[in-house]
Tab-separated table of C-alpha atoms in Angstrom:
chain	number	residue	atom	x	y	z
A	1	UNK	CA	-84.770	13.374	50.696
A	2	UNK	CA	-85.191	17.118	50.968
A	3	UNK	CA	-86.438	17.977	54.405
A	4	UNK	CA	-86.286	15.329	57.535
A	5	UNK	CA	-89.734	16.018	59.091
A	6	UNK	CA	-90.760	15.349	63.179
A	7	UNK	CA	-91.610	11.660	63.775
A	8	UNK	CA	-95.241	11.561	64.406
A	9	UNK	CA	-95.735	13.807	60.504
A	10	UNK	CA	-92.855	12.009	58.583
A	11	UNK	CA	-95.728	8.922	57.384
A	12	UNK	CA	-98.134	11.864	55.975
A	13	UNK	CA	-95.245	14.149	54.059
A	14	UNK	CA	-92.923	12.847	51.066
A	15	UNK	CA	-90.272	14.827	49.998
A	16	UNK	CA	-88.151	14.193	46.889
A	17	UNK	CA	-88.390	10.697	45.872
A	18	UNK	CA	-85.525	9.482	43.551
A	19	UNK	CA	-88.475	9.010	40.727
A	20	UNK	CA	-89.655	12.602	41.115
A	21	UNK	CA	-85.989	13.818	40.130
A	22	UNK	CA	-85.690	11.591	37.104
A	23	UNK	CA	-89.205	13.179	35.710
A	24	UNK	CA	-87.608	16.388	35.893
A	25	UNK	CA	-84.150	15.466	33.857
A	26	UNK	CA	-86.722	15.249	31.324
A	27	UNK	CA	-87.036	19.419	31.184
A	28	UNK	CA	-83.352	19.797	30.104
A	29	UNK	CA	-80.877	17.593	28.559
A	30	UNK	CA	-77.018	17.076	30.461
A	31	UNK	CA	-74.453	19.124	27.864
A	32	UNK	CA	-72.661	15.431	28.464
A	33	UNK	CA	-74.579	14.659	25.531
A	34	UNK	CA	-72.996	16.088	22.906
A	35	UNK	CA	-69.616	13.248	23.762
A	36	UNK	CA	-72.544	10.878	22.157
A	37	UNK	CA	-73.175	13.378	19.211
A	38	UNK	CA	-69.567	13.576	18.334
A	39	UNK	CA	-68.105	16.368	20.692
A	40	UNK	CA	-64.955	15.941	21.766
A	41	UNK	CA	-65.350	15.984	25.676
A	42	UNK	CA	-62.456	18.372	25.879
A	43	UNK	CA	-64.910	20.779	24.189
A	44	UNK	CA	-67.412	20.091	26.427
A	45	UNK	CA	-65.343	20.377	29.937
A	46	UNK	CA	-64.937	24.081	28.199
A	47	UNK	CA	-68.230	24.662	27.904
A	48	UNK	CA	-68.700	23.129	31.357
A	49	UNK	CA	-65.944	25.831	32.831
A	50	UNK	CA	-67.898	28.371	31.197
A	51	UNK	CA	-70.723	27.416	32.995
A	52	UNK	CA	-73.308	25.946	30.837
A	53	UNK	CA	-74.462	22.083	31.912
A	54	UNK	CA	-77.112	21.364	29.714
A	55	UNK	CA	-77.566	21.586	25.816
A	56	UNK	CA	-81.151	23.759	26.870
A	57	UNK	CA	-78.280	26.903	28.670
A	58	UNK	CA	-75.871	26.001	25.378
A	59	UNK	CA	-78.585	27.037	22.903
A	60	UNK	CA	-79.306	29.952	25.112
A	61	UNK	CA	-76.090	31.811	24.267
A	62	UNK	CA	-75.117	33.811	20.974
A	63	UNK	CA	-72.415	31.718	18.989
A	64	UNK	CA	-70.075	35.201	19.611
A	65	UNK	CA	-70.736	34.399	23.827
A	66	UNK	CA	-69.412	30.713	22.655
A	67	UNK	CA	-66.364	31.852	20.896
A	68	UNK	CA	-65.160	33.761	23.301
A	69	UNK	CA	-64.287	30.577	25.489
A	70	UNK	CA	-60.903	29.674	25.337
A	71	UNK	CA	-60.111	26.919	23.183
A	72	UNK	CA	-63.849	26.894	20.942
A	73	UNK	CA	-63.283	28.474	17.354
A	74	UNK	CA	-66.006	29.732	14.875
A	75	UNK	CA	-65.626	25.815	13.143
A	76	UNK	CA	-65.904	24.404	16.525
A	77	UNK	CA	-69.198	26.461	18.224
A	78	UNK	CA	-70.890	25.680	15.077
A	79	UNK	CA	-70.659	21.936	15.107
A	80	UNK	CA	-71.164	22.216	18.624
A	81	UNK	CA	-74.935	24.056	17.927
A	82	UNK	CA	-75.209	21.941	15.172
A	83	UNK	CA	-75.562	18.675	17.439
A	84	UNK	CA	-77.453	20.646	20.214
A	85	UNK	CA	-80.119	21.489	18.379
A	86	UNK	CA	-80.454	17.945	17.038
A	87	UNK	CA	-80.688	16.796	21.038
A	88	UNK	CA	-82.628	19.832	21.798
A	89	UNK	CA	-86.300	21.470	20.020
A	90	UNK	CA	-85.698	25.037	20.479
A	91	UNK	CA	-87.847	25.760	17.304
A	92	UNK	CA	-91.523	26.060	16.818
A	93	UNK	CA	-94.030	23.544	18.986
A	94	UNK	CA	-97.887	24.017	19.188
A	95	UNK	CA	-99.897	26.135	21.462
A	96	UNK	CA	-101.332	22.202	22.806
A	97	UNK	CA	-97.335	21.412	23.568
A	98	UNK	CA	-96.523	24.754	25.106
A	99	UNK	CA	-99.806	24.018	27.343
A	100	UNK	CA	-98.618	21.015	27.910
A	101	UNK	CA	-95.271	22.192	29.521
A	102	UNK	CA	-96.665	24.796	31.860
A	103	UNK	CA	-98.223	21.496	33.695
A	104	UNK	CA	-94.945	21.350	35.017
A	105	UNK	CA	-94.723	25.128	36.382
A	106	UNK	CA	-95.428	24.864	40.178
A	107	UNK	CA	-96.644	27.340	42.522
A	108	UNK	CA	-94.701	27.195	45.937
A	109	UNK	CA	-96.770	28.614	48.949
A	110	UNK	CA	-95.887	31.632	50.637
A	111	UNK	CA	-96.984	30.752	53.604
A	112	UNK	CA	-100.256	33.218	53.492
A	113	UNK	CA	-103.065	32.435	52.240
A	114	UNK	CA	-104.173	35.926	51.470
A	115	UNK	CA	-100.546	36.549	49.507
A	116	UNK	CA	-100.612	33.414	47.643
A	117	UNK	CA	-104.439	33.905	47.057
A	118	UNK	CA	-103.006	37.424	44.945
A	119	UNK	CA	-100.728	35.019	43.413
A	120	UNK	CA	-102.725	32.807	41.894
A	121	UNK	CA	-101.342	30.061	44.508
A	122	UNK	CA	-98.555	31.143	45.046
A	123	UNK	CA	-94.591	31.910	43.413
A	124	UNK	CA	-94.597	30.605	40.358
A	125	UNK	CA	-91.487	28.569	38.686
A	126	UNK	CA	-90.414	29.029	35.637
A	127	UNK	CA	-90.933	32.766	35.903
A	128	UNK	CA	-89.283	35.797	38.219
A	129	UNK	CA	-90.985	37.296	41.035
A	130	UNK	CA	-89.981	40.650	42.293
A	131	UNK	CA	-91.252	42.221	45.700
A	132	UNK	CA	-89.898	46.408	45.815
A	133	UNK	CA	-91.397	48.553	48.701
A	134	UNK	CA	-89.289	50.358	51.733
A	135	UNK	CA	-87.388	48.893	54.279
A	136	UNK	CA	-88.755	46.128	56.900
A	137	UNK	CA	-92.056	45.583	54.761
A	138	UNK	CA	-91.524	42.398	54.344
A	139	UNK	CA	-89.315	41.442	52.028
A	140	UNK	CA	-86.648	39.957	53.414
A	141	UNK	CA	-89.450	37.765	55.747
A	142	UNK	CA	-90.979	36.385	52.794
A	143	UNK	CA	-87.743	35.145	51.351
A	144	UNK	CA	-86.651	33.141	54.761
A	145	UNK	CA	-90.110	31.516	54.620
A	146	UNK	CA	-89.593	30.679	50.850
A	147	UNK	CA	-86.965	29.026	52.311
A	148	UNK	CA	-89.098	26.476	53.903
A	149	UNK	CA	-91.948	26.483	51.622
A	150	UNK	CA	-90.300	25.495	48.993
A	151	UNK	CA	-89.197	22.120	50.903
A	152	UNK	CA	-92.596	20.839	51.500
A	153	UNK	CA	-93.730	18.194	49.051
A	154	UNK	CA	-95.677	18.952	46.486
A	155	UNK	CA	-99.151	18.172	47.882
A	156	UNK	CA	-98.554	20.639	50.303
A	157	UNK	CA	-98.224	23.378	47.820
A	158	UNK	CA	-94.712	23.070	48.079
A	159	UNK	CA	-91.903	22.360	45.736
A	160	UNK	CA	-89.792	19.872	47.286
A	161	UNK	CA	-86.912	20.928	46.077
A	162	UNK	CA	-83.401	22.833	47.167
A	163	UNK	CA	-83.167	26.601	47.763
A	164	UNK	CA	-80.247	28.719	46.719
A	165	UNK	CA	-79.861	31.930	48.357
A	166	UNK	CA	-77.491	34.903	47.248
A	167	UNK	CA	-77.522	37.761	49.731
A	168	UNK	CA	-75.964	41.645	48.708
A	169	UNK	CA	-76.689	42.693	51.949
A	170	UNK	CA	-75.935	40.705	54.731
A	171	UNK	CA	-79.962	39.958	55.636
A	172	UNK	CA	-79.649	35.800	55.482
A	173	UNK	CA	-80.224	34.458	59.152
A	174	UNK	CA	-80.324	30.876	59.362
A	175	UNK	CA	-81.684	31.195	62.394
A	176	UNK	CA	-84.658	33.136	61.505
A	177	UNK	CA	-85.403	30.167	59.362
A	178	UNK	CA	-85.313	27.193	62.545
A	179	UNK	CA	-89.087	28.824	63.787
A	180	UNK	CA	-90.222	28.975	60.369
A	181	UNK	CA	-89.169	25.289	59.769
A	182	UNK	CA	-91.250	24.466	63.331
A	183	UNK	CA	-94.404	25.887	61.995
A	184	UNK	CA	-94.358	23.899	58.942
A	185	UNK	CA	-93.666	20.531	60.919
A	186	UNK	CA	-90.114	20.151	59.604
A	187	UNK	CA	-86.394	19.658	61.109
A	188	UNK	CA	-84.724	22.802	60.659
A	189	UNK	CA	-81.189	20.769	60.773
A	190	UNK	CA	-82.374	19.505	57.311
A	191	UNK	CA	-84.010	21.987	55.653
A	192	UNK	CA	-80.496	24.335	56.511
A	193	UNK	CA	-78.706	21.667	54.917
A	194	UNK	CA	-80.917	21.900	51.262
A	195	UNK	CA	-80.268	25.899	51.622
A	196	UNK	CA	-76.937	26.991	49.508
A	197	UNK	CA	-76.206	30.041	50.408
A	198	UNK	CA	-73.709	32.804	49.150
A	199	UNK	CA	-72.528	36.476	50.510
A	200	UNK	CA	-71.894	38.534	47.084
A	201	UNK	CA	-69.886	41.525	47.602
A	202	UNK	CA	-69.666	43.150	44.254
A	203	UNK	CA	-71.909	42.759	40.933
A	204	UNK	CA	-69.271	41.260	39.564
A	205	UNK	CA	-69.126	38.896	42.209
A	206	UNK	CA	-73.080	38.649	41.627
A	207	UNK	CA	-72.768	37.368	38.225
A	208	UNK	CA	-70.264	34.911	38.593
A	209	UNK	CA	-72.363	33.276	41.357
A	210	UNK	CA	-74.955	33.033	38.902
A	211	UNK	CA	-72.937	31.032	36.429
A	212	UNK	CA	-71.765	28.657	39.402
A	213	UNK	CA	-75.498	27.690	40.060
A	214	UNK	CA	-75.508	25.554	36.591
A	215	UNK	CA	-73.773	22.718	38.160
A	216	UNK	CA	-75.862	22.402	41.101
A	217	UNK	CA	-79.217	22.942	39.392
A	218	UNK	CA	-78.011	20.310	36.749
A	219	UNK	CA	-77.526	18.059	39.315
A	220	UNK	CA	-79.784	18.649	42.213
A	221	UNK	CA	-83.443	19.265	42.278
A	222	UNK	CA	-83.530	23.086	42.933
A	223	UNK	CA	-86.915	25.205	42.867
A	224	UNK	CA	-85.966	28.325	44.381
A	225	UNK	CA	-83.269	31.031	43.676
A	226	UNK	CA	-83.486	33.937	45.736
A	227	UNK	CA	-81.206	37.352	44.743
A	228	UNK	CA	-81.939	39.741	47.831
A	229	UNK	CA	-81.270	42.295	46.774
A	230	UNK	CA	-80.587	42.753	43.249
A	231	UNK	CA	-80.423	46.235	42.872
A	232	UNK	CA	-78.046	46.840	45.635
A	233	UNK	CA	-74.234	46.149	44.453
A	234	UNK	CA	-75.006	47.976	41.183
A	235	UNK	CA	-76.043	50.992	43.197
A	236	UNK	CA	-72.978	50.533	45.275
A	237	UNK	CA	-70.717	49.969	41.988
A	238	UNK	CA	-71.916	52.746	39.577
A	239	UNK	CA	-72.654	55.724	40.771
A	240	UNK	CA	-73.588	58.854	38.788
A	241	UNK	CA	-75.369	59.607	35.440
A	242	UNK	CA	-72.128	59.351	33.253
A	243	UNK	CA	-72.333	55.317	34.851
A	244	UNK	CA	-76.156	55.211	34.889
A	245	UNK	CA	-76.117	53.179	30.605
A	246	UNK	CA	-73.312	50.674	31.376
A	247	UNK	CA	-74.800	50.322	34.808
A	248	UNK	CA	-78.304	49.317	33.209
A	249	UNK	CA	-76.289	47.633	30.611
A	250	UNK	CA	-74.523	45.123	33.194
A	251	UNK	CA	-78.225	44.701	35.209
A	252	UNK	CA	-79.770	43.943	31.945
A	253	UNK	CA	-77.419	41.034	31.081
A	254	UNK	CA	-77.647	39.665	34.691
A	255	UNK	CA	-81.538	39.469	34.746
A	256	UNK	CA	-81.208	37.881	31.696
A	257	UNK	CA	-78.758	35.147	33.280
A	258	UNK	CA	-81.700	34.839	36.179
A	259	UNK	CA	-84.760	34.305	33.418
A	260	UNK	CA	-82.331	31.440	31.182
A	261	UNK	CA	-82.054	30.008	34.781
A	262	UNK	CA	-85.455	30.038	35.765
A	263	UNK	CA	-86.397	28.651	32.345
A	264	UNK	CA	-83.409	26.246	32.025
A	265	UNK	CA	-83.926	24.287	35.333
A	266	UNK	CA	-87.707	25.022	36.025
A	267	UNK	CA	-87.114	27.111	39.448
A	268	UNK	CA	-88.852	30.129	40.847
A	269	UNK	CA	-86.740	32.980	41.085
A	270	UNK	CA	-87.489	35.656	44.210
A	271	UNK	CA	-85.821	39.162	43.519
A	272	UNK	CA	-85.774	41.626	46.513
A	273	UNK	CA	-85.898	45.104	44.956
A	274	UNK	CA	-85.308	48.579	46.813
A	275	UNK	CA	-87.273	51.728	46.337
A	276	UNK	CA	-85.954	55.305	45.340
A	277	UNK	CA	-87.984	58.766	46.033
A	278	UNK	CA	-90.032	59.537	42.904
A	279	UNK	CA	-90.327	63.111	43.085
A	280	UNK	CA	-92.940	63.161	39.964
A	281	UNK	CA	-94.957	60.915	42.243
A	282	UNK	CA	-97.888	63.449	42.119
A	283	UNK	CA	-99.750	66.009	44.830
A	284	UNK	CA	-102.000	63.586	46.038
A	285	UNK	CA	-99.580	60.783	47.219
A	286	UNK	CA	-97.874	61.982	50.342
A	287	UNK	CA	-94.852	59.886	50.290
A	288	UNK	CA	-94.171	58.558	46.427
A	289	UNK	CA	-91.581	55.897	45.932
A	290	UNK	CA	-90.815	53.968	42.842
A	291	UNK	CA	-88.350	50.480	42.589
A	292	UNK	CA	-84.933	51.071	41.899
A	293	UNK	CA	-83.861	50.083	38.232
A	294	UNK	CA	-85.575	51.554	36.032
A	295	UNK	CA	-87.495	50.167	32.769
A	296	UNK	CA	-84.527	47.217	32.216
A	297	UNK	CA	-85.655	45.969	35.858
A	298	UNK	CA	-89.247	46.532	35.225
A	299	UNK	CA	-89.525	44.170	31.789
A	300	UNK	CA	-87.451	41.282	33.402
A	301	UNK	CA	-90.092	40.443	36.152
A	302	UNK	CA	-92.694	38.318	35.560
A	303	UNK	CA	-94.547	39.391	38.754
A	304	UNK	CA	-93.830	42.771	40.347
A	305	UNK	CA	-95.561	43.121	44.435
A	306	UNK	CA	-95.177	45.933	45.879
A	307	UNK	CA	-95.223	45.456	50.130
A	308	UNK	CA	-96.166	48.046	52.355
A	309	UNK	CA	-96.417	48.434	56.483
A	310	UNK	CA	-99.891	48.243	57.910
A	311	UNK	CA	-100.622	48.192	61.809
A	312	UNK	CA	-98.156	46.855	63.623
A	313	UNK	CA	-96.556	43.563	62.244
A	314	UNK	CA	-99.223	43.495	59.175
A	315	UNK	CA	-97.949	43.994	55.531
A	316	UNK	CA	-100.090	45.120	52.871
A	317	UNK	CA	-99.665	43.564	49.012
A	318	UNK	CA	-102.151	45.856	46.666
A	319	UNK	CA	-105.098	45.402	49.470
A	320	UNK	CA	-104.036	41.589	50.881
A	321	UNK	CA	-102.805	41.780	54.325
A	322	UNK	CA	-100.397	39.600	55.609
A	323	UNK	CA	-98.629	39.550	58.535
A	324	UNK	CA	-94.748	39.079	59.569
A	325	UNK	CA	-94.933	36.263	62.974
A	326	UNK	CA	-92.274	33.892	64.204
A	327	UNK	CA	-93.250	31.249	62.131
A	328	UNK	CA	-92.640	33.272	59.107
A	329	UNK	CA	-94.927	35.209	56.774
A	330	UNK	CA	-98.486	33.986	57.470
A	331	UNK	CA	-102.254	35.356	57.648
A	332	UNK	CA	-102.760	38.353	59.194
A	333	UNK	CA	-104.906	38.411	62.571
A	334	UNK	CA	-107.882	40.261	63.467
């Protein structure tokens, strides 16, 4: 079970039944698979080491990203493929069958109506969601009550699933998230416990968390993954226009590790972004700001929000106003 919630609510709210999580094995297939098709499971702990848990990830690398794994040769990564793609359809299906599939995207509530309204009901699985404005506009808030959200059962417009959390700037507070568990009726003891969470220090360090996730997420019904904030480390760890290609180089390759995710193991992925001065902003905006990382940032999200301060604790998302409480991100007030 996902979240533990108070007695007199825990007859009205099911979390993650053991049936729920087999209907979802059904979106990816385990990479143990291939032992059946003639791998030798040597082959496949490799692949496993390398990261990739299910033949869906396998046939989501380049056959020169599976040679370079110690111990596969050219001969071996193209058997390997071979019986992948035999356990796995990554060719042509019909527009009826790729209709059919988004049924399974769901939207997790973001704990305002207004916000999830803008949405379209709310973050969206399968697909990355990026929120960019300036510091304490909300960012940050919204991820902590994602944090919750995505715990509540499915009827409740949440996902009931896990959350996995990696942090590049020190913002995580678990105990920002106990209030925010209280307002949606459930025991924050629990709902810390279904919260992985990792400090990344480096974008090397960034990556490499990324390809840990794979084993979890084959294993345990995950919905969320939130990176806050992407942009930083690479800021931190290139500096200067003679780094600025490699630098977009290495974030290009890691939002493409966050898409194969969200794809792979049906989760929503939350990016943080920062902003940067945008000095061809125009005359008639007083204070122009732009997200950090450029074009290559730009194309990977599916969603892009941009939060701004309003009165007091309000936030403002392209005319919705929402508001920042103890309870988390929620409707604003009159």
């Amino acid at each position: 079970m996902i979240g533990t919630l108070k007695a007199e609510e825990a007859s009205q709210l099911q979390l993650v039944e053991r049936e729920d999580i087999d209907d979802e094995e059904d979106l990816f297939e385990a990479i143990d698979k291939l032992i059946t098709a003639g791998i030798n499971a040597g082959d496949v702990k490799k692949l496993q080491d390398a990261g990739i848990y299910t033949c869906n990830g396998l046939m989501m690398h380049t056959k020169k990203n599976l040679t370079g794994i110690k111990g596969l040769s050219e001969a071996k990564v193209d058997k390997i493929c071979e019986a992948a793609e035999k356990i796995v359809n990554f060719g042509y299906i019909t527009g009826s069958d790729a209709l059919l599939k988004r049924k399974s995207v769901i939207r997790i509530t973001t704990g305002s109506q207004a916000l999830d309204e803008l949405l379209g009901g709310g973050i969206e699985t399968s697909a990355i969601t990026e929120a960019f404005g300036e510091f304490r506009s909300g960012k940050t808030q919204l991820a902590h009550t994602l944090c919750v959200s995505t715990q509540l059962p499915t009827n409740m417009r949440g996902g009931s699933g896990k959350v996995a959390y990696i942090d590049t700037e020190g913002t995580f507070r678990p105990d920002r998230v106990i209030p925010i568990a209280e307002r949606f009726g459930m025991d924050p003891g629990a709902v810390l416990d279904n919260i992985v969470y990792a400090r990344a220090y480096t974008y090397e360090h960034q990556y490499n968390l990324l390809l840990g996730l794979a084993a979890k997420m084959s294993e345990e019904p995950f919905r969320l993954l939130i990176v806050d904030s992407v942009i930083a480390l690479f800021r931190v760890d290139f500096t200067g226009r003679g780094e600025l290609a490699e630098r977009q180089q290495k974030l290009a390759q890691m939002l493409s590790r966050l898409t194969k995710i969200a794809e792979e193991f049906n989760v929503a992925v939350y990016m943080t972004n920062q902003v940067i001065a945008d000095p061809g902003g125009g005359v008639f905006i007083s204070d122009p700001k732009k997200p950090a990382g450029g074009h290559v940032l730009a194309h990977a999200a599916t969603i892009r929000l941009m939060f701004r301060k309003g009165k007091g604790e309000q936030r403002v998302c392209k005319k919705h106003v929402f508001q920042i409480t103890p309870g988390g991100i929620a409707d604003a007030k009159d």
